[in-house]
Coordinates of C-alpha atoms and ligand atoms in Angstrom, one line a residue:
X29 CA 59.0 68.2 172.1
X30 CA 57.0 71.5 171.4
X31 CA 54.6 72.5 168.7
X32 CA 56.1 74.9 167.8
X33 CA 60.0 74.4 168.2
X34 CA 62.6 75.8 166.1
X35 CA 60.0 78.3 164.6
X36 CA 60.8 82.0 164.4
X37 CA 57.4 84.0 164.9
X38 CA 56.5 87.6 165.1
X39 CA 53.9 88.4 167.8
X40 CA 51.8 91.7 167.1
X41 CA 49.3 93.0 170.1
X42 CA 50.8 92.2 173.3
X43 CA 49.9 95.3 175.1
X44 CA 48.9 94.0 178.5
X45 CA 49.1 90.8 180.0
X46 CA 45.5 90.7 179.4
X47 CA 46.2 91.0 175.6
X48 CA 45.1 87.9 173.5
X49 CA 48.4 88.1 172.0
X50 CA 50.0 87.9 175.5
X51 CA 48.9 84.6 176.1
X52 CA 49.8 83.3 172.8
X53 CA 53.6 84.6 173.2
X54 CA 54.0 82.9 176.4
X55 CA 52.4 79.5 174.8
X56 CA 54.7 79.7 171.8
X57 CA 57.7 79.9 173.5
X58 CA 56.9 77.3 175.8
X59 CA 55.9 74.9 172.9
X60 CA 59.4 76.3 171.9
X61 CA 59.4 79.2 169.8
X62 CA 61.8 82.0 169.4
X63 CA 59.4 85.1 169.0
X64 CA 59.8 88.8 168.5
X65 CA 56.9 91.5 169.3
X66 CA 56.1 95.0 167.9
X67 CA 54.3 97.8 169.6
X68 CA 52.8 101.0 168.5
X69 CA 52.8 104.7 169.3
X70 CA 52.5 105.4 172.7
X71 CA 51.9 101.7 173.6
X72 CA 55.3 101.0 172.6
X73 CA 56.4 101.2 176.3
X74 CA 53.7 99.6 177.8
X75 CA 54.3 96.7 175.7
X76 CA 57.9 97.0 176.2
X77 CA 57.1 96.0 180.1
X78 CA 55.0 93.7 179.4
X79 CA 57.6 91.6 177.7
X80 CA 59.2 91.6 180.8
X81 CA 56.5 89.0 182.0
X82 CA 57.5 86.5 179.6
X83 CA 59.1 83.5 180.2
X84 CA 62.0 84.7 178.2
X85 CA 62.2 88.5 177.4
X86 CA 61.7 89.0 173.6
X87 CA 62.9 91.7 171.8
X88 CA 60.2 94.3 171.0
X89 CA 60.1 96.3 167.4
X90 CA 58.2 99.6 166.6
X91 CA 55.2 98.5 164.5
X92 CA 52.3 101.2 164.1
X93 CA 50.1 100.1 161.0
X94 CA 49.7 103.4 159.9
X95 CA 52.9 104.3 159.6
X96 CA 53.6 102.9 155.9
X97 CA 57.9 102.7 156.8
X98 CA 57.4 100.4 160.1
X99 CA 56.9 97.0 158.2
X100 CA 59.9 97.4 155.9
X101 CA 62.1 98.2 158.8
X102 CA 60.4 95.1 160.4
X103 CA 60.9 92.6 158.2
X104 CA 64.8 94.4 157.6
X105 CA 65.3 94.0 161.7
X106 CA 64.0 90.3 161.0
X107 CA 65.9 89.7 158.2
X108 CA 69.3 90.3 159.9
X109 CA 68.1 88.7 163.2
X110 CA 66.7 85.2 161.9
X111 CA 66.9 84.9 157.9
X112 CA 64.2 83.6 157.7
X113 CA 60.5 84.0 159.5
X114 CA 57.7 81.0 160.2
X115 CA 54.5 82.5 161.3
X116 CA 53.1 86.0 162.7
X117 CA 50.3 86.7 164.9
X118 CA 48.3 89.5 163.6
X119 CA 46.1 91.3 167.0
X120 CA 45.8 94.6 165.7
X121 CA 42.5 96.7 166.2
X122 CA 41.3 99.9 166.8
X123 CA 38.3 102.2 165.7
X124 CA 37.9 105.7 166.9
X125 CA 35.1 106.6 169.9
X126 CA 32.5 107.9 167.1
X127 CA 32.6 104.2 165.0
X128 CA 31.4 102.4 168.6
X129 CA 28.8 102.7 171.0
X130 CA 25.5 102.4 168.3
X131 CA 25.5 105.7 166.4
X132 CA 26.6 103.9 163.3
X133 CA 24.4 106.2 161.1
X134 CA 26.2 109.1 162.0
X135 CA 29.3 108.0 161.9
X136 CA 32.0 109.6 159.4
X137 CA 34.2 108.1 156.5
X138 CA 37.2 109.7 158.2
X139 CA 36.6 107.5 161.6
X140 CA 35.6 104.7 159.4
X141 CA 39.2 104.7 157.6
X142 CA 40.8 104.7 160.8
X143 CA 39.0 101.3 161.4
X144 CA 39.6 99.8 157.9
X145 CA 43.1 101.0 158.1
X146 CA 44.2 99.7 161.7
X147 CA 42.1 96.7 161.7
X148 CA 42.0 95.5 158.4
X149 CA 44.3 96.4 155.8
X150 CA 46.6 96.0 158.8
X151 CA 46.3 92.1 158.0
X152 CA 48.1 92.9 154.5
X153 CA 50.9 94.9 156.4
X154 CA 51.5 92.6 158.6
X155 CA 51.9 90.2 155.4
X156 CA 54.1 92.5 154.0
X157 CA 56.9 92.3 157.0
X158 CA 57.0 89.0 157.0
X159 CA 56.4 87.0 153.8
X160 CA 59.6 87.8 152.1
X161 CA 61.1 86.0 154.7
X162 CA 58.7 83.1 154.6
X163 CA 60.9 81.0 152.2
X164 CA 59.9 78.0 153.6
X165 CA 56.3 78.2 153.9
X166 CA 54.4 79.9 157.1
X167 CA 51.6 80.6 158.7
X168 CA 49.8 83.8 159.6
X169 CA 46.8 84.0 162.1
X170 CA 44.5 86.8 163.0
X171 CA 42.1 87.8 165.8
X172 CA 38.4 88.2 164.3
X173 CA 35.5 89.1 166.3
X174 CA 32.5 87.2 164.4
X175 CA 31.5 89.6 161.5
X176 CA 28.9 87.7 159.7
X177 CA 25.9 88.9 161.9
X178 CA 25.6 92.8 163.1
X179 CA 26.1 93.4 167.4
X180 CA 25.1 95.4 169.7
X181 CA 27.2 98.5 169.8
X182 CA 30.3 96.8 167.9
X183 CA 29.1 99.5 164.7
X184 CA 32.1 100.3 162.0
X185 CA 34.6 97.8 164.4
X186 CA 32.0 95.0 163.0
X187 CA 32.5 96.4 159.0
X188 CA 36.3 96.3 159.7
X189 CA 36.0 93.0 161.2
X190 CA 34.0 91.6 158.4
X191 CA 37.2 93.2 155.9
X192 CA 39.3 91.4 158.0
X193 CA 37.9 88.0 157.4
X194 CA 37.5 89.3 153.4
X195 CA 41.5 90.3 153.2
X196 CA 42.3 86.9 155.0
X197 CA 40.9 84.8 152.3
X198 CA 42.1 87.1 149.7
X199 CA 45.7 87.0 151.3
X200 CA 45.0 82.7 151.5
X201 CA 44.4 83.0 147.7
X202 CA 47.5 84.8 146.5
X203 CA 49.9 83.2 149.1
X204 CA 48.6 79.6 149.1
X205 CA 51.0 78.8 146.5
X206 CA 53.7 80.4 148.3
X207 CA 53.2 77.7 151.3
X208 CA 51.8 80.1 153.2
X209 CA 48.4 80.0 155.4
X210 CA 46.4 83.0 156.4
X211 CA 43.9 81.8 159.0
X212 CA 41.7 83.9 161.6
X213 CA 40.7 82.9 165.1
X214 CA 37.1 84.1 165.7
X215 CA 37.4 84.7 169.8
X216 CA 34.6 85.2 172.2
X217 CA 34.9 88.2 174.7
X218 CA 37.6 88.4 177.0
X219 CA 38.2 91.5 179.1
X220 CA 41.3 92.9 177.3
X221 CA 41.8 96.8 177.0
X222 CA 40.5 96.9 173.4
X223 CA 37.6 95.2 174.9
X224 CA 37.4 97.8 177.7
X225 CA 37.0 100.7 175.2
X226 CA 33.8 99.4 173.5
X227 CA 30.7 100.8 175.0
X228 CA 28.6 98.2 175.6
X229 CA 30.8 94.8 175.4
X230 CA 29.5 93.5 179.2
X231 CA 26.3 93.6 177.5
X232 CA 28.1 90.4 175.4
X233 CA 29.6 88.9 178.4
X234 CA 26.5 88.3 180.6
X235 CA 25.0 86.5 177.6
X236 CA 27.6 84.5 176.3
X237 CA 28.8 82.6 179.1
X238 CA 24.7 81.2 179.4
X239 CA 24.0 80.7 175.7
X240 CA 27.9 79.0 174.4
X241 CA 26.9 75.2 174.6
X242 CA 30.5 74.8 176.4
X243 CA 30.0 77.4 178.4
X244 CA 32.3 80.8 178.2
X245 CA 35.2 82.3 180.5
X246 CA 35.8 86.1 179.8
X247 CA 39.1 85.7 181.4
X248 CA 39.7 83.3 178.9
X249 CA 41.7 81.8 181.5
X250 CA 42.5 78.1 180.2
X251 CA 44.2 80.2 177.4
X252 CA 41.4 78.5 174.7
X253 CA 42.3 81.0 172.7
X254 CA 46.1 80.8 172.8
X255 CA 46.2 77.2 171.9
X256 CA 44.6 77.6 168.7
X257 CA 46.5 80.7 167.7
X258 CA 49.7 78.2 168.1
X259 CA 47.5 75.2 167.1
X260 CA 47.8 77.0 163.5
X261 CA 50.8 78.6 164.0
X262 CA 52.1 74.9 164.2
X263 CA 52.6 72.3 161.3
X264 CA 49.1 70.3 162.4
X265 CA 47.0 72.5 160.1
X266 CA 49.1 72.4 156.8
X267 CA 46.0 72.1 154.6
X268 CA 44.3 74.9 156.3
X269 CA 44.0 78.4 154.9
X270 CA 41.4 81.0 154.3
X271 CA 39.6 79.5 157.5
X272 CA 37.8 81.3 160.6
X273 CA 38.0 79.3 163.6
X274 CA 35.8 79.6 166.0
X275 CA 37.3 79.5 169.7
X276 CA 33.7 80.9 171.3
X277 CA 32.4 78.0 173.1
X278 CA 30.4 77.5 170.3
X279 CA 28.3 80.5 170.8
X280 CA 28.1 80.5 167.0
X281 CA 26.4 77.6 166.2
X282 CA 23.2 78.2 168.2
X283 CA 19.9 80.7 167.8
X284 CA 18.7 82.2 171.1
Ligands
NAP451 P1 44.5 94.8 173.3 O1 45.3 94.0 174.4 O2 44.1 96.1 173.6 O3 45.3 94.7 171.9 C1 45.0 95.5 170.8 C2 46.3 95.8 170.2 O4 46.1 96.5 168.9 C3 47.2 96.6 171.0 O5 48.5 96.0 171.2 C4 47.3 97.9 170.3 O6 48.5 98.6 170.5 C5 47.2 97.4 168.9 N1 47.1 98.5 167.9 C6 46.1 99.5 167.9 N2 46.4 100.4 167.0 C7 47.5 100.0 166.4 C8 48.3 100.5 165.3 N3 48.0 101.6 164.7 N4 49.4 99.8 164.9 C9 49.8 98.7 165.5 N5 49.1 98.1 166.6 C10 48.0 98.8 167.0 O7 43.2 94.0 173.0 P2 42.9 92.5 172.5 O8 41.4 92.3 172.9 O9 43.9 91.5 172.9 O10 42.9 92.7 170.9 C11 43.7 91.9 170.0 C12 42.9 91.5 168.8 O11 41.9 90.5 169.3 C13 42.1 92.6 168.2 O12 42.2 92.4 166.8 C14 40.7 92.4 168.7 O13 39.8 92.9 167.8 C15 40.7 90.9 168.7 N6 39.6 90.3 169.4 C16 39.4 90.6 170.7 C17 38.3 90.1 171.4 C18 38.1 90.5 172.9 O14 37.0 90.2 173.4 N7 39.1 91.0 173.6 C19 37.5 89.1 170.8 C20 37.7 88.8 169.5 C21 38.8 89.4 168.8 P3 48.5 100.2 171.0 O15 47.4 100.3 172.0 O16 49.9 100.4 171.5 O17 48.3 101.0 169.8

């Protein structure tokens, strides 16, 4: 029997097989999910072929955050398909080049929105598509980088990170009663494209690896990060909301 079998799920993010939300497709429909995926923009392709490398080819819908029409024809195209939906996988982020790299003081509101937009109020959108459909309950899980402290280089990405975790236990509040969790996955680094783009981000991975009590892989290879996404995705965390998991080798819990 799977974790997750008989559950419908939509699966933002897969971009790559490197994506984060790659590895938690391919676990949820071997623990026996039926999933769907979005894409964005000019990933849309890209993501498109990457669904190819599934066990099972999904089906893959146009999602781009900004675009304020793409949930509502989501949760329309998920409506039809399944009636009802279980759980989504929120792995949305971006921030333009100017909110990265350690020129936070000069950074613009303009770039800043971009941030908040794509990697925050994205959580809500992401809502919005598919808790109409969540009459039974469900369960939606995010990728957070660890906002509580300020990194090296992370800049504005780090602000929209920390509105992320805000909006997740705002989201908990109002759809708690609904049966419906909200829950984020604090990751450590792994070497995804997102990850690629930030200036800086080796400078994470030499050190975490020697200071995470359990040790760190950047490949992320044991797929630590995928089992919890579907750990919460599944019914073994049903009095779990507004929570931010840590799945970092326990980097977090120790001074240098
Ligand atoms: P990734 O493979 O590059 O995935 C990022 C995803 O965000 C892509 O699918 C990208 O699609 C999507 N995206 C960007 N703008 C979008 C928009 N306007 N609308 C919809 N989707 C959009 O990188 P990843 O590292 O797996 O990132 C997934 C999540 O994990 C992110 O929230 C990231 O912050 C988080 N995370 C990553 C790490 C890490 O070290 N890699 C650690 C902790 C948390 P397009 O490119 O097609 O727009």
């Amino acid at each position: 029997m799977g974790l997750l079998d008989g559950k419908k799920l939509l699966i933002t993010g897969v971009l790559t097989d490197a994506s984060l939300a790659f590895g938690v497709a391919r676990l949820a429909q071997r623990e026996g999910a039926e999933i769907v995926l979005t894409g964005a923009g000019r990933g849309l392709r890209l993501t498109r072929r990457t669904a190819r490398k599934l066990d099972v080819e999904p089906d893959v819908l146009e999602l781009d955050v900004t675009d304020e029409t793409h949930a509502a024809a989501v949760r329309d195209a998920l409506g039809e398909r399944w009636g009802t939906v279980d759980g989504a996988l929120h792995a949305i982020g971006f921030a333009p080049e100017a909110c990265l790299g350690g020129r936070f003081l000069e950074t613009g509101w303009d770039d800043v929105a971009v941030a908040l937009q794509v990697s925050a109020y994205s959580l809500r959108t992401v809502a919005d598509a598919v808790v109409p459909l969540m009459s039974g309950g469900g369960s939606i899980v995010g990728l957070d980088f660890d906002a509580r402290v300020a990194w090296p280089a992370y800049d504005w990405m780090g602000v929209a990170k920390a509105a992320l975790e805000s909006t997740a236990r705002y989201l908990a509040r109002d759809l708690g009663p609904q049966g419906i969790r909200v829950n984020l996955v604090a990751a450590g680094p792994v070497k995804t494209l997102a990850a690629r783009s930030i200036p800086g981000f080796s400078a994470f991975e030499d050190v975490w690896d020697a200071r995470a009590p359990l040790g760190w892989d950047v490949t992320d290879e044991t797929g630590a990060v995928a089992r919890a996404c579907v750990a919460l995705l599944s019914d073994w965390f049903p009095a779990t909301t507004g929570e931010l998991l840590h799945v970092d080798g326990g980097y977090h819990a120790v001074g240098a």
